[in-house]
């Protein structure tokens, strides 16, 4: 099992975005609020949410891999409905958030989508047009079979020393 270690806000690594969001609780009680203010931190692979920005332990976290982010105006009926977004993944919990403003909600969605696109691609950008044959400095078994029948393999060749500036090959018998 891969465990995500709990980390204080300051130690979550490469922070791409952070700020206060309201997170919809999974089970809201009759007395408690359905939306709770949380300090949220997005790093390269994990979304953390804390009680506040000084908290040492996150209230929760999840790997954003395989999730998708989208604006979700249907989550609220009040004046803040245009500030809502959600993170969804088939077969996993959906996380619902309200940002301080519609622009901030869009920014969270954009950042998460950018990160997800980065995670789903190869680590190093790959362009198929630039594909080259792998370099092989050792004769492979295929080249042995491609040799002409008159070639003797492992034939001892005379070692001829050349001057450093001499770019021409000196053939045996021409010295």
Short mmCIF file of N, CA, C and O in Angstrom, two decimals, residues 9-87:
data_model
loop_
_atom_site.label_atom_id
_atom_site.label_comp_id
_atom_site.label_asym_id
_atom_site.label_seq_id
_atom_site.Cartn_x
_atom_site.Cartn_y
_atom_site.Cartn_z
N UNK A 9 1.86 22.15 6.49
CA UNK A 9 1.67 22.95 5.28
C UNK A 9 3.00 23.35 4.65
O UNK A 9 3.18 23.24 3.45
N UNK A 10 3.96 23.78 5.47
CA UNK A 10 5.23 24.28 4.95
C UNK A 10 6.06 23.19 4.29
O UNK A 10 6.97 23.47 3.53
N UNK A 11 5.80 21.92 4.58
CA UNK A 11 6.64 20.82 4.09
C UNK A 11 6.03 20.00 2.96
O UNK A 11 6.46 18.91 2.68
N UNK A 12 5.01 20.51 2.30
CA UNK A 12 4.33 19.70 1.28
C UNK A 12 5.05 19.70 -0.06
O UNK A 12 4.52 19.17 -1.03
N UNK A 13 6.21 20.27 -0.15
CA UNK A 13 6.98 20.19 -1.39
C UNK A 13 6.61 21.31 -2.35
O UNK A 13 6.18 22.37 -1.94
N UNK A 14 6.77 21.05 -3.64
CA UNK A 14 6.52 22.06 -4.67
C UNK A 14 5.06 22.49 -4.67
O UNK A 14 4.23 21.88 -5.32
N UNK A 15 4.75 23.55 -3.97
CA UNK A 15 3.37 24.03 -3.89
C UNK A 15 3.05 24.80 -5.17
O UNK A 15 3.73 25.77 -5.51
N UNK A 16 2.01 24.35 -5.89
CA UNK A 16 1.61 25.01 -7.12
C UNK A 16 0.51 26.03 -6.87
O UNK A 16 0.42 27.02 -7.57
N UNK A 17 -0.33 25.74 -5.89
CA UNK A 17 -1.41 26.67 -5.55
C UNK A 17 -1.84 26.39 -4.12
O UNK A 17 -1.83 25.25 -3.68
N UNK A 18 -2.21 27.44 -3.41
CA UNK A 18 -2.72 27.28 -2.05
C UNK A 18 -3.64 28.44 -1.73
O UNK A 18 -3.53 29.51 -2.33
N UNK A 19 -4.54 28.21 -0.81
CA UNK A 19 -5.46 29.27 -0.41
C UNK A 19 -6.67 28.68 0.29
O UNK A 19 -6.86 27.46 0.34
N UNK A 20 -7.49 29.58 0.83
CA UNK A 20 -8.70 29.14 1.51
C UNK A 20 -9.80 28.81 0.51
O UNK A 20 -10.04 29.56 -0.44
N UNK A 21 -10.41 27.67 0.70
CA UNK A 21 -11.59 27.23 -0.05
C UNK A 21 -12.60 26.72 0.96
O UNK A 21 -12.23 26.32 2.06
N UNK A 22 -13.85 26.70 0.58
CA UNK A 22 -14.84 26.00 1.39
C UNK A 22 -15.00 24.62 0.77
O UNK A 22 -15.18 24.48 -0.43
N UNK A 23 -14.89 23.61 1.61
CA UNK A 23 -14.99 22.22 1.16
C UNK A 23 -16.30 21.64 1.68
O UNK A 23 -16.63 21.80 2.86
N UNK A 24 -17.05 21.01 0.81
CA UNK A 24 -18.30 20.39 1.25
C UNK A 24 -17.96 19.12 2.01
O UNK A 24 -17.23 18.27 1.52
N UNK A 25 -18.50 19.00 3.23
CA UNK A 25 -18.20 17.82 4.04
C UNK A 25 -18.98 16.62 3.50
O UNK A 25 -20.07 16.77 2.93
N UNK A 26 -18.40 15.47 3.68
CA UNK A 26 -19.01 14.24 3.18
C UNK A 26 -20.31 13.96 3.93
O UNK A 26 -21.33 13.70 3.35
N UNK A 27 -20.24 13.99 5.26
CA UNK A 27 -21.44 13.80 6.07
C UNK A 27 -21.64 15.08 6.86
O UNK A 27 -20.89 15.35 7.79
N UNK A 28 -22.61 15.88 6.46
CA UNK A 28 -22.86 17.08 7.25
C UNK A 28 -23.99 16.78 8.23
O UNK A 28 -24.98 16.14 7.89
N UNK A 29 -23.77 17.22 9.44
CA UNK A 29 -24.76 16.95 10.49
C UNK A 29 -25.84 18.03 10.48
O UNK A 29 -25.72 19.06 9.82
N UNK A 30 -26.87 17.80 11.23
CA UNK A 30 -27.97 18.75 11.35
C UNK A 30 -27.46 20.06 11.96
O UNK A 30 -27.91 21.13 11.60
N UNK A 31 -26.48 19.96 12.86
CA UNK A 31 -25.97 21.14 13.57
C UNK A 31 -24.80 21.79 12.84
O UNK A 31 -24.65 22.99 12.87
N UNK A 32 -23.98 20.98 12.20
CA UNK A 32 -22.76 21.50 11.57
C UNK A 32 -23.03 22.09 10.20
O UNK A 32 -24.06 21.86 9.58
N UNK A 33 -22.07 22.87 9.73
CA UNK A 33 -22.18 23.49 8.41
C UNK A 33 -21.87 22.45 7.33
O UNK A 33 -20.99 21.61 7.49
N UNK A 34 -22.57 22.55 6.22
CA UNK A 34 -22.31 21.67 5.09
C UNK A 34 -20.99 22.05 4.42
O UNK A 34 -20.27 21.21 3.93
N UNK A 35 -20.65 23.35 4.42
CA UNK A 35 -19.42 23.85 3.82
C UNK A 35 -18.49 24.31 4.94
O UNK A 35 -18.87 25.09 5.80
N UNK A 36 -17.25 23.81 4.90
CA UNK A 36 -16.26 24.16 5.92
C UNK A 36 -15.07 24.84 5.28
O UNK A 36 -14.56 24.37 4.26
N UNK A 37 -14.63 25.93 5.89
CA UNK A 37 -13.48 26.67 5.38
C UNK A 37 -12.22 25.84 5.64
O UNK A 37 -11.98 25.40 6.76
N UNK A 38 -11.44 25.63 4.60
CA UNK A 38 -10.20 24.83 4.70
C UNK A 38 -9.07 25.54 3.95
O UNK A 38 -9.29 26.14 2.90
N UNK A 39 -7.86 25.41 4.51
CA UNK A 39 -6.66 25.88 3.80
C UNK A 39 -6.25 24.74 2.88
O UNK A 39 -5.93 23.64 3.34
N UNK A 40 -6.29 24.98 1.58
CA UNK A 40 -6.01 23.92 0.61
C UNK A 40 -4.67 24.16 -0.06
O UNK A 40 -4.32 25.30 -0.38
N UNK A 41 -3.94 23.07 -0.26
CA UNK A 41 -2.61 23.13 -0.85
C UNK A 41 -2.52 22.08 -1.96
O UNK A 41 -2.82 20.90 -1.74
N UNK A 42 -2.12 22.54 -3.13
CA UNK A 42 -1.94 21.64 -4.27
C UNK A 42 -0.46 21.56 -4.59
O UNK A 42 0.18 22.57 -4.83
N UNK A 43 0.09 20.33 -4.52
CA UNK A 43 1.48 20.17 -4.97
C UNK A 43 1.46 19.30 -6.22
O UNK A 43 0.41 19.08 -6.80
N UNK A 44 2.57 18.77 -6.63
CA UNK A 44 2.65 18.08 -7.92
C UNK A 44 1.73 16.86 -8.06
O UNK A 44 1.30 16.55 -9.16
N UNK A 45 1.43 16.17 -6.99
CA UNK A 45 0.60 14.98 -7.11
C UNK A 45 -0.53 14.89 -6.09
O UNK A 45 -1.40 14.04 -6.21
N UNK A 46 -0.51 15.73 -5.07
CA UNK A 46 -1.43 15.57 -3.95
C UNK A 46 -2.16 16.87 -3.63
O UNK A 46 -1.58 17.95 -3.71
N UNK A 47 -3.42 16.73 -3.27
CA UNK A 47 -4.24 17.84 -2.81
C UNK A 47 -4.42 17.66 -1.31
O UNK A 47 -4.91 16.63 -0.86
N UNK A 48 -3.94 18.62 -0.52
CA UNK A 48 -4.06 18.58 0.94
C UNK A 48 -5.10 19.60 1.37
O UNK A 48 -5.20 20.67 0.76
N UNK A 49 -5.83 19.31 2.45
CA UNK A 49 -6.67 20.34 3.05
C UNK A 49 -6.51 20.31 4.57
O UNK A 49 -6.46 19.28 5.19
N UNK A 50 -6.34 21.53 5.11
CA UNK A 50 -6.03 21.74 6.52
C UNK A 50 -7.14 22.56 7.17
O UNK A 50 -7.87 23.28 6.48
N UNK A 51 -7.20 22.53 8.51
CA UNK A 51 -8.16 23.37 9.24
C UNK A 51 -7.86 24.85 8.98
O UNK A 51 -8.77 25.64 8.75
N UNK A 52 -6.56 25.21 8.97
CA UNK A 52 -6.15 26.58 8.64
C UNK A 52 -4.69 26.56 8.17
O UNK A 52 -4.06 25.51 8.18
N UNK A 53 -4.17 27.70 7.79
CA UNK A 53 -2.82 27.73 7.20
C UNK A 53 -1.70 27.47 8.20
O UNK A 53 -0.56 27.25 7.81
N UNK A 54 -2.00 27.45 9.49
CA UNK A 54 -0.97 27.18 10.50
C UNK A 54 -1.01 25.73 10.99
O UNK A 54 -0.18 25.32 11.80
N UNK A 55 -1.96 24.95 10.51
CA UNK A 55 -2.11 23.56 10.96
C UNK A 55 -0.90 22.72 10.62
O UNK A 55 -0.30 22.87 9.56
N UNK A 56 -0.55 21.83 11.54
CA UNK A 56 0.57 20.91 11.32
C UNK A 56 0.11 19.65 10.61
O UNK A 56 0.85 19.04 9.85
N UNK A 57 -1.10 19.20 10.89
CA UNK A 57 -1.62 17.96 10.29
C UNK A 57 -2.79 18.29 9.36
O UNK A 57 -3.69 19.03 9.74
N UNK A 58 -2.78 17.72 8.16
CA UNK A 58 -3.92 17.96 7.26
C UNK A 58 -5.17 17.25 7.78
O UNK A 58 -5.07 16.20 8.42
N UNK A 59 -6.31 17.82 7.50
CA UNK A 59 -7.58 17.16 7.80
C UNK A 59 -7.76 15.98 6.84
O UNK A 59 -8.44 15.02 7.14
N UNK A 60 -7.13 16.11 5.67
CA UNK A 60 -7.20 15.03 4.68
C UNK A 60 -6.33 15.36 3.49
O UNK A 60 -5.85 16.48 3.34
N UNK A 61 -6.13 14.38 2.65
CA UNK A 61 -5.39 14.57 1.41
C UNK A 61 -5.74 13.44 0.46
O UNK A 61 -6.24 12.40 0.89
N UNK A 62 -5.50 13.65 -0.81
CA UNK A 62 -5.72 12.61 -1.81
C UNK A 62 -4.84 12.87 -3.01
O UNK A 62 -4.50 14.02 -3.30
N UNK A 63 -4.46 11.80 -3.68
CA UNK A 63 -3.67 11.90 -4.90
C UNK A 63 -4.61 12.38 -6.00
O UNK A 63 -5.69 11.82 -6.18
N UNK A 64 -4.22 13.42 -6.73
CA UNK A 64 -5.10 13.94 -7.78
C UNK A 64 -4.98 13.18 -9.09
O UNK A 64 -5.70 13.46 -10.03
N UNK A 65 -4.08 12.20 -9.13
CA UNK A 65 -3.91 11.41 -10.35
C UNK A 65 -5.24 10.74 -10.70
O UNK A 65 -5.93 10.23 -9.83
N UNK A 66 -5.61 10.78 -11.96
CA UNK A 66 -6.85 10.19 -12.51
C UNK A 66 -8.10 11.00 -12.18
O UNK A 66 -9.19 10.62 -12.56
N UNK A 67 -7.97 12.10 -11.44
CA UNK A 67 -9.10 12.98 -11.18
C UNK A 67 -9.25 13.96 -12.34
O UNK A 67 -8.33 14.13 -13.14
N UNK A 68 -10.40 14.59 -12.43
CA UNK A 68 -10.58 15.70 -13.35
C UNK A 68 -11.24 16.82 -12.57
O UNK A 68 -11.94 16.58 -11.59
N UNK A 69 -10.98 18.05 -13.00
CA UNK A 69 -11.52 19.22 -12.32
C UNK A 69 -12.43 19.97 -13.28
O UNK A 69 -12.14 20.07 -14.47
N UNK A 70 -13.53 20.49 -12.74
CA UNK A 70 -14.43 21.28 -13.57
C UNK A 70 -15.24 22.23 -12.68
O UNK A 70 -15.47 21.95 -11.50
N UNK A 71 -15.63 23.35 -13.28
CA UNK A 71 -16.52 24.27 -12.58
C UNK A 71 -17.85 23.56 -12.38
O UNK A 71 -18.27 22.76 -13.23
N UNK A 72 -18.51 23.83 -11.26
CA UNK A 72 -19.75 23.11 -10.92
C UNK A 72 -20.74 24.08 -10.27
O UNK A 72 -20.90 24.10 -9.06
N UNK A 73 -21.44 24.87 -11.11
CA UNK A 73 -22.35 25.88 -10.61
C UNK A 73 -23.58 25.28 -9.92
O UNK A 73 -24.27 25.96 -9.18
N UNK A 74 -23.82 23.99 -10.15
CA UNK A 74 -25.00 23.33 -9.56
C UNK A 74 -24.83 23.02 -8.07
O UNK A 74 -25.80 22.64 -7.41
N UNK A 75 -23.64 23.17 -7.53
CA UNK A 75 -23.39 22.78 -6.14
C UNK A 75 -24.06 23.70 -5.12
O UNK A 75 -24.33 23.28 -4.01
N UNK A 76 -24.28 24.95 -5.51
CA UNK A 76 -24.90 25.91 -4.58
C UNK A 76 -26.02 26.64 -5.29
O UNK A 76 -25.99 26.83 -6.50
N UNK A 77 -26.96 27.10 -4.50
CA UNK A 77 -28.08 27.87 -5.06
C UNK A 77 -27.94 29.36 -4.73
O UNK A 77 -28.66 30.17 -5.26
N UNK A 78 -26.98 29.70 -3.85
CA UNK A 78 -26.84 31.09 -3.42
C UNK A 78 -25.96 31.90 -4.38
O UNK A 78 -25.60 31.44 -5.47
N UNK A 79 -25.57 33.10 -3.94
CA UNK A 79 -24.79 34.02 -4.78
C UNK A 79 -23.39 33.49 -5.09
O UNK A 79 -22.71 34.03 -5.96
N UNK A 80 -22.95 32.46 -4.40
CA UNK A 80 -21.59 31.94 -4.60
C UNK A 80 -21.56 30.74 -5.55
O UNK A 80 -20.54 30.08 -5.68
N UNK A 81 -22.65 30.46 -6.21
CA UNK A 81 -22.69 29.26 -7.07
C UNK A 81 -21.67 29.31 -8.21
O UNK A 81 -21.16 28.28 -8.62
N UNK A 82 -21.33 30.52 -8.67
CA UNK A 82 -20.35 30.63 -9.76
C UNK A 82 -18.91 30.48 -9.25
O UNK A 82 -17.96 30.56 -10.02
N UNK A 83 -18.74 30.23 -7.95
CA UNK A 83 -17.42 30.06 -7.34
C UNK A 83 -17.12 28.57 -7.08
O UNK A 83 -16.10 28.25 -6.47
N UNK A 84 -18.00 27.69 -7.51
CA UNK A 84 -17.88 26.26 -7.16
C UNK A 84 -17.14 25.46 -8.24
O UNK A 84 -17.27 25.73 -9.44
N UNK A 85 -16.40 24.47 -7.77
CA UNK A 85 -15.78 23.49 -8.67
C UNK A 85 -15.70 22.16 -7.95
O UNK A 85 -15.89 22.08 -6.74
N UNK A 86 -15.46 21.13 -8.73
CA UNK A 86 -15.38 19.79 -8.14
C UNK A 86 -14.25 19.00 -8.79
O UNK A 86 -13.86 19.26 -9.92
N UNK A 87 -13.75 18.04 -8.01
CA UNK A 87 -12.73 17.10 -8.48
C UNK A 87 -13.39 15.73 -8.50
O UNK A 87 -13.87 15.26 -7.46
#
